[in-house]
Amino acid sequence: MKSVFAAVVGLVGLTGLAAAQAPVAVVEDVQGKVTGAEFMDYVAPGKVIKLGPAGVVVLSYMKSCWRETITGAGTVIVGAEESMVHLGEVKASKVLCDSGHPQPIDREVGESAATVVRSMEAKASMSPRFTLYGLSPVVETNGRGKLVVERLDVRGERYDVDLVAASVVRGKFYDFAKTSTALSPGGIYAASLGSRRVVFLVDRRAEPGPTPIIGRLVRLE
């Protein structure tokens, strides 16, 4: 088994597989000695991550919503929906996340969304593009300026963040959990920064605080 795993690692290195494919997972946490991954990296299939004796890496897969906590000295190869791990210990579970497929909206939230759409002449740009399963978003900004998160279905809820003064992880990720800020379950929100804007729905089961990042990640592209 060891020789087979070594062969797989060698094949990945020769083919450059990780560089040729789109990212499939997010690195949610890194502790101790870890080579090949940093906090909030996007990693592609074939990516090789090596852990030291006290190393810890948490990977969350965007399509399968599979979240892995990998500990101990070992080697990890990122797969399409889960990792291949040699020697390290893996604890994994499914978490709530929007895998990119259309998500069913329950009746109460659907009625609220329908009201908003009708009141705004059913503009496609006002329809939620995805669902969050955490009340405290992590927003990928890729810029500086004023980040605005505003509720659309109920007036009066708005958050303005000066990204120049705020704590932004790795220069582009702002975590609302760091300031104990929570959105409202079932609400429809727009996040905007300059000309970039995205509309999303917050699931009624969503919880506040530092829940799994894969379930509360907002990407302003």
GROMACS .gro file of C-alpha atoms in nm:
model
  221
    1MET     CA    1   0.000   0.000   0.000
    2LYS     CA    2   0.287   0.234   0.085
    3SER     CA    3   0.448   0.179  -0.255
    4VAL     CA    4   0.116   0.238  -0.430
    5PHE     CA    5   0.067   0.566  -0.246
    6ALA     CA    6   0.424   0.673  -0.328
    7ALA     CA    7   0.358   0.598  -0.693
    8VAL     CA    8   0.044   0.811  -0.686
    9VAL     CA    9   0.236   1.103  -0.531
   10GLY     CA   10   0.506   1.066  -0.796
   11LEU     CA   11   0.252   1.061  -1.076
   12VAL     CA   12   0.092   1.380  -0.944
   13GLY     CA   13   0.430   1.551  -0.938
   14LEU     CA   14   0.511   1.448  -1.293
   15THR     CA   15   0.180   1.540  -1.451
   16GLY     CA   16   0.116   1.869  -1.271
   17LEU     CA   17  -0.242   1.749  -1.212
   18ALA     CA   18  -0.325   2.004  -0.942
   19ALA     CA   19  -0.222   2.295  -1.163
   20ALA     CA   20  -0.434   2.175  -1.454
   21GLN     CA   21  -0.769   2.146  -1.275
   22ALA     CA   22  -1.012   2.384  -1.109
   23PRO     CA   23  -1.015   2.411  -0.728
   24VAL     CA   24  -1.246   2.169  -0.550
   25ALA     CA   25  -1.180   2.237  -0.180
   26VAL     CA   26  -1.108   2.513   0.070
   27VAL     CA   27  -0.844   2.493   0.342
   28GLU     CA   28  -1.041   2.596   0.651
   29ASP     CA   29  -0.765   2.558   0.909
   30VAL     CA   30  -0.392   2.487   0.936
   31GLN     CA   31  -0.205   2.416   1.259
   32GLY     CA   32   0.150   2.307   1.330
   33LYS     CA   33   0.388   2.205   1.054
   34VAL     CA   34   0.199   2.179   0.725
   35THR     CA   35   0.360   2.203   0.381
   36GLY     CA   36   0.162   2.273   0.064
   37ALA     CA   37  -0.141   2.449   0.212
   38GLU     CA   38  -0.226   2.772   0.390
   39PHE     CA   39  -0.542   2.896   0.559
   40MET     CA   40  -0.814   2.982   0.300
   41ASP     CA   41  -0.626   2.833   0.006
   42TYR     CA   42  -0.835   2.688  -0.277
   43VAL     CA   43  -0.689   2.350  -0.375
   44ALA     CA   44  -0.737   2.138  -0.686
   45PRO     CA   45  -0.739   1.760  -0.737
   46GLY     CA   46  -0.388   1.620  -0.718
   47LYS     CA   47  -0.261   1.880  -0.472
   48VAL     CA   48  -0.017   1.720  -0.227
   49ILE     CA   49  -0.015   1.839   0.136
   50LYS     CA   50   0.237   1.709   0.392
   51LEU     CA   51   0.185   1.721   0.767
   52GLY     CA   52   0.442   1.706   1.045
   53PRO     CA   53   0.388   1.506   1.369
   54ALA     CA   54   0.164   1.774   1.524
   55GLY     CA   55   0.024   1.905   1.197
   56VAL     CA   56  -0.347   1.963   1.139
   57VAL     CA   57  -0.528   2.060   0.820
   58VAL     CA   58  -0.902   2.099   0.767
   59LEU     CA   59  -1.029   2.057   0.410
   60SER     CA   60  -1.385   2.124   0.295
   61TYR     CA   61  -1.495   2.004  -0.047
   62MET     CA   62  -1.721   2.247  -0.233
   63LYS     CA   63  -1.916   1.992  -0.437
   64SER     CA   64  -1.962   1.707  -0.190
   65CYS     CA   65  -1.981   1.927   0.126
   66TRP     CA   66  -1.740   1.673   0.279
   67ARG     CA   67  -1.530   1.823   0.562
   68GLU     CA   68  -1.211   1.651   0.675
   69THR     CA   69  -0.991   1.716   0.977
   70ILE     CA   70  -0.656   1.545   0.911
   71THR     CA   71  -0.398   1.518   1.188
   72GLY     CA   72  -0.056   1.366   1.251
   73ALA     CA   73   0.245   1.308   1.031
   74GLY     CA   74   0.130   1.200   0.689
   75THR     CA   75   0.059   1.292   0.329
   76VAL     CA   76  -0.267   1.411   0.179
   77ILE     CA   77  -0.364   1.408  -0.188
   78VAL     CA   78  -0.667   1.620  -0.271
   79GLY     CA   79  -0.933   1.435  -0.469
   80ALA     CA   80  -1.246   1.547  -0.652
   81GLU     CA   81  -1.479   1.502  -0.352
   82GLU     CA   82  -1.257   1.364  -0.073
   83SER     CA   83  -0.889   1.317   0.007
   84MET     CA   84  -0.651   1.024  -0.007
   85VAL     CA   85  -0.454   1.017   0.319
   86HIS     CA   86  -0.144   0.814   0.402
   87LEU     CA   87  -0.048   0.766   0.771
   88GLY     CA   88  -0.245   1.066   0.901
   89GLU     CA   89  -0.569   1.031   1.096
   90VAL     CA   90  -0.890   1.153   0.930
   91LYS     CA   91  -1.214   1.261   1.092
   92ALA     CA   92  -1.473   1.350   0.828
   93SER     CA   93  -1.840   1.442   0.809
   94LYS     CA   94  -2.097   1.601   0.582
   95VAL     CA   95  -2.177   1.966   0.653
   96LEU     CA   96  -2.447   2.194   0.520
   97CYS     CA   97  -2.324   2.387   0.217
   98ASP     CA   98  -2.448   2.498  -0.124
   99SER     CA   99  -2.274   2.270  -0.371
  100GLY     CA  100  -2.361   2.495  -0.665
  101HIS     CA  101  -2.680   2.317  -0.762
  102PRO     CA  102  -3.021   2.488  -0.730
  103GLN     CA  103  -3.135   2.466  -0.369
  104PRO     CA  104  -3.504   2.416  -0.278
  105ILE     CA  105  -3.640   2.705  -0.073
  106ASP     CA  106  -3.898   2.617   0.192
  107ARG     CA  107  -4.246   2.766   0.166
  108GLU     CA  108  -4.211   3.048   0.421
  109VAL     CA  109  -3.885   3.170   0.275
  110GLY     CA  110  -4.017   3.117  -0.076
  111GLU     CA  111  -4.314   3.344  -0.011
  112SER     CA  112  -4.082   3.613   0.122
  113ALA     CA  113  -3.857   3.579  -0.180
  114ALA     CA  114  -4.156   3.591  -0.415
  115THR     CA  115  -4.274   3.915  -0.254
  116VAL     CA  116  -3.936   4.075  -0.306
  117VAL     CA  117  -3.918   3.960  -0.667
  118ARG     CA  118  -4.267   4.089  -0.746
  119SER     CA  119  -4.202   4.422  -0.578
  120MET     CA  120  -3.894   4.471  -0.791
  121GLU     CA  121  -4.055   4.362  -1.116
  122ALA     CA  122  -3.904   4.016  -1.096
  123LYS     CA  123  -3.558   4.131  -1.195
  124ALA     CA  124  -3.329   3.833  -1.231
  125SER     CA  125  -3.048   4.021  -1.059
  126MET     CA  126  -3.249   4.022  -0.735
  127SER     CA  127  -3.285   3.644  -0.711
  128PRO     CA  128  -3.058   3.460  -0.463
  129ARG     CA  129  -2.769   3.286  -0.638
  130PHE     CA  130  -2.685   3.055  -0.348
  131THR     CA  131  -2.769   2.967   0.012
  132LEU     CA  132  -2.563   3.024   0.328
  133TYR     CA  133  -2.584   2.783   0.619
  134GLY     CA  134  -2.407   3.009   0.869
  135LEU     CA  135  -2.532   3.344   0.998
  136SER     CA  136  -2.186   3.505   1.004
  137PRO     CA  137  -2.054   3.519   0.644
  138VAL     CA  138  -1.692   3.496   0.536
  139VAL     CA  139  -1.671   3.734   0.240
  140GLU     CA  140  -1.399   3.699  -0.023
  141THR     CA  141  -1.351   4.058  -0.135
  142ASN     CA  142  -1.046   4.071  -0.365
  143GLY     CA  143  -1.029   4.444  -0.301
  144ARG     CA  144  -1.046   4.739  -0.064
  145GLY     CA  145  -1.319   4.992   0.006
  146LYS     CA  146  -1.661   4.971   0.171
  147LEU     CA  147  -1.820   4.628   0.191
  148VAL     CA  148  -2.199   4.654   0.227
  149VAL     CA  149  -2.425   4.367   0.329
  150GLU     CA  150  -2.793   4.467   0.322
  151ARG     CA  151  -3.113   4.271   0.373
  152LEU     CA  152  -3.355   4.292   0.082
  153ASP     CA  153  -3.676   4.131   0.207
  154VAL     CA  154  -3.696   4.338   0.527
  155ARG     CA  155  -3.588   4.701   0.550
  156GLY     CA  156  -3.352   4.836   0.813
  157GLU     CA  157  -3.079   4.571   0.837
  158ARG     CA  158  -2.750   4.682   0.688
  159TYR     CA  159  -2.381   4.634   0.766
  160ASP     CA  160  -2.105   4.863   0.638
  161VAL     CA  161  -1.745   4.746   0.671
  162ASP     CA  162  -1.443   4.962   0.590
  163LEU     CA  163  -1.207   4.698   0.456
  164VAL     CA  164  -0.909   4.931   0.478
  165ALA     CA  165  -0.946   4.956   0.856
  166ALA     CA  166  -1.097   4.611   0.917
  167SER     CA  167  -0.908   4.289   0.980
  168VAL     CA  168  -0.891   4.113   0.643
  169VAL     CA  169  -0.734   3.766   0.640
  170ARG     CA  170  -0.472   3.711   0.369
  171GLY     CA  171  -0.568   4.046   0.219
  172LYS     CA  172  -0.910   3.938   0.092
  173PHE     CA  173  -1.126   3.746   0.343
  174TYR     CA  174  -1.347   3.927   0.595
  175ASP     CA  175  -1.513   3.713   0.864
  176PHE     CA  176  -1.828   3.853   1.027
  177ALA     CA  177  -1.788   3.600   1.310
  178LYS     CA  178  -1.480   3.790   1.431
  179THR     CA  179  -1.708   4.077   1.536
  180SER     CA  180  -1.993   3.848   1.653
  181THR     CA  181  -2.212   3.982   1.371
  182ALA     CA  182  -2.498   3.755   1.267
  183LEU     CA  183  -2.750   3.788   0.985
  184SER     CA  184  -3.112   3.677   1.023
  185PRO     CA  185  -3.223   3.318   0.946
  186GLY     CA  186  -3.439   3.306   0.634
  187GLY     CA  187  -3.330   3.652   0.515
  188ILE     CA  188  -3.234   3.752   0.161
  189TYR     CA  189  -2.924   3.971   0.141
  190ALA     CA  190  -2.705   4.151  -0.110
  191ALA     CA  191  -2.331   4.185  -0.055
  192SER     CA  192  -2.159   4.453  -0.260
  193LEU     CA  193  -1.818   4.610  -0.299
  194GLY     CA  194  -1.787   4.874  -0.568
  195SER     CA  195  -1.943   4.738  -0.886
  196ARG     CA  196  -1.942   4.378  -0.764
  197ARG     CA  197  -2.264   4.250  -0.610
  198VAL     CA  198  -2.415   3.914  -0.521
  199VAL     CA  199  -2.752   3.817  -0.372
  200PHE     CA  200  -2.787   3.520  -0.137
  201LEU     CA  201  -3.034   3.348   0.093
  202VAL     CA  202  -2.963   3.259   0.457
  203ASP     CA  203  -3.107   2.920   0.547
  204ARG     CA  204  -3.353   2.915   0.838
  205ARG     CA  205  -3.140   2.647   1.009
  206ALA     CA  206  -2.826   2.862   0.997
  207GLU     CA  207  -2.634   2.925   1.319
  208PRO     CA  208  -2.416   3.218   1.428
  209GLY     CA  209  -2.045   3.217   1.498
  210PRO     CA  210  -1.750   3.033   1.343
  211THR     CA  211  -1.945   2.750   1.183
  212PRO     CA  212  -1.775   2.560   0.893
  213ILE     CA  213  -1.652   2.816   0.641
  214ILE     CA  214  -1.771   2.612   0.344
  215GLY     CA  215  -2.129   2.679   0.454
  216ARG     CA  216  -2.092   3.056   0.494
  217LEU     CA  217  -1.850   3.161   0.219
  218VAL     CA  218  -1.954   3.453  -0.003
  219ARG     CA  219  -1.743   3.513  -0.312
  220LEU     CA  220  -1.763   3.857  -0.473
  221GLU     CA  221  -1.644   3.786  -0.826
   0.00000   0.00000   0.00000
